[in-house]
């Protein structure tokens, strides 16, 4: 019995997925190297190729991007990360990503789980973090982040897991 993957989904699924794939390919261009992107190629068809670390939902929208321990190197997270508007779970832990915490991350309205631990992020955590009102998990441990935690962090009422150890923060966690 053979079943084509493209028969399982409708045109809207494939239209959404194609758009999400284009966004991911644009995002990928900003990284210098890494193992995690080898399966990311333009499909251009309805073959249902699997992209490593990428999960699409039943509507063809990006839900999870898991790129932990992929030897990714970037002097900073790409500023176009905010094109990933539908992502719920984002994991770039245990890589070699530097630079400041990108304010563009705070423009991901559906983001619930963010893992950037064990990278080389530096500088302060931006007050725009409060825009992530769906955020439940924030792991920034093991970076070089500095300064005081923004008071706006307390506005994240749904945040139930915060890991910020092994940084250079000052003061206490805002209540």
Short mmCIF file of C-alpha atoms in Angstrom, two decimals:
data_model
loop_
_atom_site.label_atom_id
_atom_site.label_comp_id
_atom_site.label_asym_id
_atom_site.label_seq_id
_atom_site.Cartn_x
_atom_site.Cartn_y
_atom_site.Cartn_z
CA UNK A 1 0.00 0.00 0.00
CA UNK A 2 1.50 3.32 -0.98
CA UNK A 3 0.32 6.67 0.19
CA UNK A 4 1.67 9.99 -0.98
CA UNK A 5 2.31 12.49 1.76
CA UNK A 6 0.82 15.24 -0.37
CA UNK A 7 -2.56 13.50 -0.35
CA UNK A 8 -2.77 13.86 3.44
CA UNK A 9 -2.83 17.67 3.42
CA UNK A 10 -4.79 20.31 1.57
CA UNK A 11 -3.56 23.20 -0.55
CA UNK A 12 -3.66 25.60 2.40
CA UNK A 13 -1.24 23.36 4.33
CA UNK A 14 1.25 23.35 1.45
CA UNK A 15 0.89 27.09 0.88
CA UNK A 16 1.58 27.77 4.56
CA UNK A 17 4.46 25.32 4.67
CA UNK A 18 6.08 26.78 1.56
CA UNK A 19 5.94 30.25 3.13
CA UNK A 20 7.39 28.96 6.40
CA UNK A 21 10.16 27.10 4.54
CA UNK A 22 11.07 30.28 2.66
CA UNK A 23 11.29 32.14 5.97
CA UNK A 24 13.48 29.42 7.46
CA UNK A 25 15.82 29.44 4.46
CA UNK A 26 16.15 33.22 4.75
CA UNK A 27 16.87 32.85 8.47
CA UNK A 28 19.45 30.10 7.84
CA UNK A 29 21.54 32.37 5.57
CA UNK A 30 22.72 34.34 8.60
CA UNK A 31 24.65 31.46 10.17
CA UNK A 32 28.29 30.81 9.32
CA UNK A 33 28.21 27.05 9.65
CA UNK A 34 26.68 24.22 11.61
CA UNK A 35 25.43 20.72 11.21
CA UNK A 36 21.75 21.37 11.82
CA UNK A 37 20.89 22.91 8.49
CA UNK A 38 21.99 20.09 6.18
CA UNK A 39 18.43 18.84 5.67
CA UNK A 40 17.08 22.33 5.00
CA UNK A 41 16.65 22.55 1.25
CA UNK A 42 14.03 24.06 -0.97
CA UNK A 43 11.53 21.34 -1.60
CA UNK A 44 9.43 23.19 -4.13
CA UNK A 45 7.07 20.25 -4.18
CA UNK A 46 4.75 18.34 -1.95
CA UNK A 47 7.11 15.54 -1.07
CA UNK A 48 6.87 16.15 2.66
CA UNK A 49 10.60 16.29 3.25
CA UNK A 50 11.66 16.37 6.86
CA UNK A 51 13.78 19.27 8.01
CA UNK A 52 15.97 18.47 10.99
CA UNK A 53 14.85 20.35 14.10
CA UNK A 54 11.72 21.74 12.46
CA UNK A 55 8.14 20.85 13.36
CA UNK A 56 5.20 22.04 11.30
CA UNK A 57 1.65 21.73 12.60
CA UNK A 58 -1.34 20.30 10.71
CA UNK A 59 -1.85 23.69 9.07
CA UNK A 60 1.71 23.78 7.69
CA UNK A 61 2.79 26.47 10.14
CA UNK A 62 6.12 26.37 11.96
CA UNK A 63 5.64 25.40 15.60
CA UNK A 64 9.05 24.27 16.83
CA UNK A 65 12.60 25.05 15.86
CA UNK A 66 15.05 22.91 17.82
CA UNK A 67 18.67 23.61 16.92
CA UNK A 68 20.43 22.69 20.16
CA UNK A 69 23.96 21.25 20.07
CA UNK A 70 24.34 21.83 16.33
CA UNK A 71 27.73 23.62 16.36
CA UNK A 72 26.00 26.75 15.09
CA UNK A 73 28.20 29.79 15.07
CA UNK A 74 26.90 33.32 14.73
CA UNK A 75 28.21 36.60 16.03
CA UNK A 76 24.57 37.25 16.90
CA UNK A 77 21.14 35.77 16.31
CA UNK A 78 19.88 36.97 12.93
CA UNK A 79 17.86 40.17 13.08
CA UNK A 80 15.27 38.57 10.81
CA UNK A 81 14.32 36.03 13.49
CA UNK A 82 11.00 37.87 13.78
CA UNK A 83 9.90 36.37 10.45
CA UNK A 84 9.24 33.16 12.39
CA UNK A 85 5.87 34.54 13.55
CA UNK A 86 4.22 31.21 14.30
CA UNK A 87 6.98 29.54 16.32
CA UNK A 88 5.96 28.35 19.79
CA UNK A 89 9.12 26.48 20.83
CA UNK A 90 12.57 27.86 20.02
CA UNK A 91 15.76 26.11 21.19
CA UNK A 92 19.22 27.34 20.23
CA UNK A 93 20.92 26.07 23.38
CA UNK A 94 24.49 24.76 23.49
CA UNK A 95 25.80 26.52 20.39
CA UNK A 96 28.21 29.39 19.79
CA UNK A 97 25.83 32.30 19.37
CA UNK A 98 27.09 35.66 20.59
CA UNK A 99 25.97 39.26 20.60
CA UNK A 100 23.19 40.95 22.50
CA UNK A 101 19.80 39.45 23.27
CA UNK A 102 17.96 40.41 20.06
CA UNK A 103 14.96 42.65 20.53
CA UNK A 104 13.52 40.97 17.40
CA UNK A 105 12.92 37.84 19.49
CA UNK A 106 10.41 39.88 21.46
CA UNK A 107 8.30 40.21 18.31
CA UNK A 108 7.33 36.54 18.22
CA UNK A 109 3.74 36.69 19.50
CA UNK A 110 3.19 32.94 19.89
CA UNK A 111 6.53 32.07 21.51
CA UNK A 112 6.01 30.05 24.70
CA UNK A 113 9.36 28.33 25.25
CA UNK A 114 12.74 29.98 24.61
CA UNK A 115 16.07 28.23 25.20
CA UNK A 116 19.25 30.21 24.54
CA UNK A 117 21.28 28.69 27.35
CA UNK A 118 24.98 27.89 27.01
CA UNK A 119 25.86 30.33 24.27
CA UNK A 120 27.88 33.56 24.36
CA UNK A 121 25.13 36.17 24.58
CA UNK A 122 26.24 39.34 26.29
CA UNK A 123 24.93 42.67 27.50
CA UNK A 124 21.61 43.41 29.18
CA UNK A 125 18.29 41.69 28.73
CA UNK A 126 16.04 44.13 26.88
CA UNK A 127 12.84 45.47 28.50
CA UNK A 128 10.93 44.46 25.36
CA UNK A 129 10.98 40.93 26.81
CA UNK A 130 7.59 41.86 28.30
CA UNK A 131 6.09 41.72 24.79
CA UNK A 132 6.39 37.93 24.94
CA UNK A 133 3.16 37.62 26.89
CA UNK A 134 2.74 33.94 25.93
CA UNK A 135 6.17 33.00 27.32
CA UNK A 136 6.14 30.11 29.81
CA UNK A 137 9.81 29.04 29.78
CA UNK A 138 12.89 31.25 29.49
CA UNK A 139 16.34 29.68 29.77
CA UNK A 140 19.28 32.06 29.39
CA UNK A 141 21.68 30.24 31.73
CA UNK A 142 25.36 29.99 30.85
CA UNK A 143 25.82 33.17 28.84
CA UNK A 144 27.57 36.46 29.57
CA UNK A 145 24.45 38.58 30.13
CA UNK A 146 24.97 41.60 32.40
CA UNK A 147 23.18 44.37 34.22
CA UNK A 148 19.93 44.32 36.10
CA UNK A 149 17.02 42.21 34.99
CA UNK A 150 14.41 44.53 33.49
CA UNK A 151 11.45 45.24 35.76
CA UNK A 152 9.24 44.44 32.74
CA UNK A 153 10.10 40.77 33.31
CA UNK A 154 7.49 40.76 36.08
CA UNK A 155 4.77 41.45 33.48
CA UNK A 156 5.19 37.90 32.12
CA UNK A 157 2.41 36.38 34.21
CA UNK A 158 2.54 33.01 32.44
CA UNK A 159 6.28 32.58 32.94
CA UNK A 160 6.70 29.53 35.17
CA UNK A 161 10.30 28.52 34.43
CA UNK A 162 13.16 31.04 34.46
CA UNK A 163 16.80 29.98 34.36
CA UNK A 164 19.38 32.76 34.38
CA UNK A 165 22.24 31.26 36.41
CA UNK A 166 25.87 31.47 35.23
CA UNK A 167 25.48 35.00 33.88
CA UNK A 168 26.65 38.32 35.29
CA UNK A 169 23.31 39.81 36.28
CA UNK A 170 23.11 42.21 39.19
CA UNK A 171 20.33 42.61 41.72
CA UNK A 172 17.32 40.42 42.21
CA UNK A 173 14.59 38.97 40.03
CA UNK A 174 11.74 41.49 39.64
CA UNK A 175 8.52 40.44 41.33
#
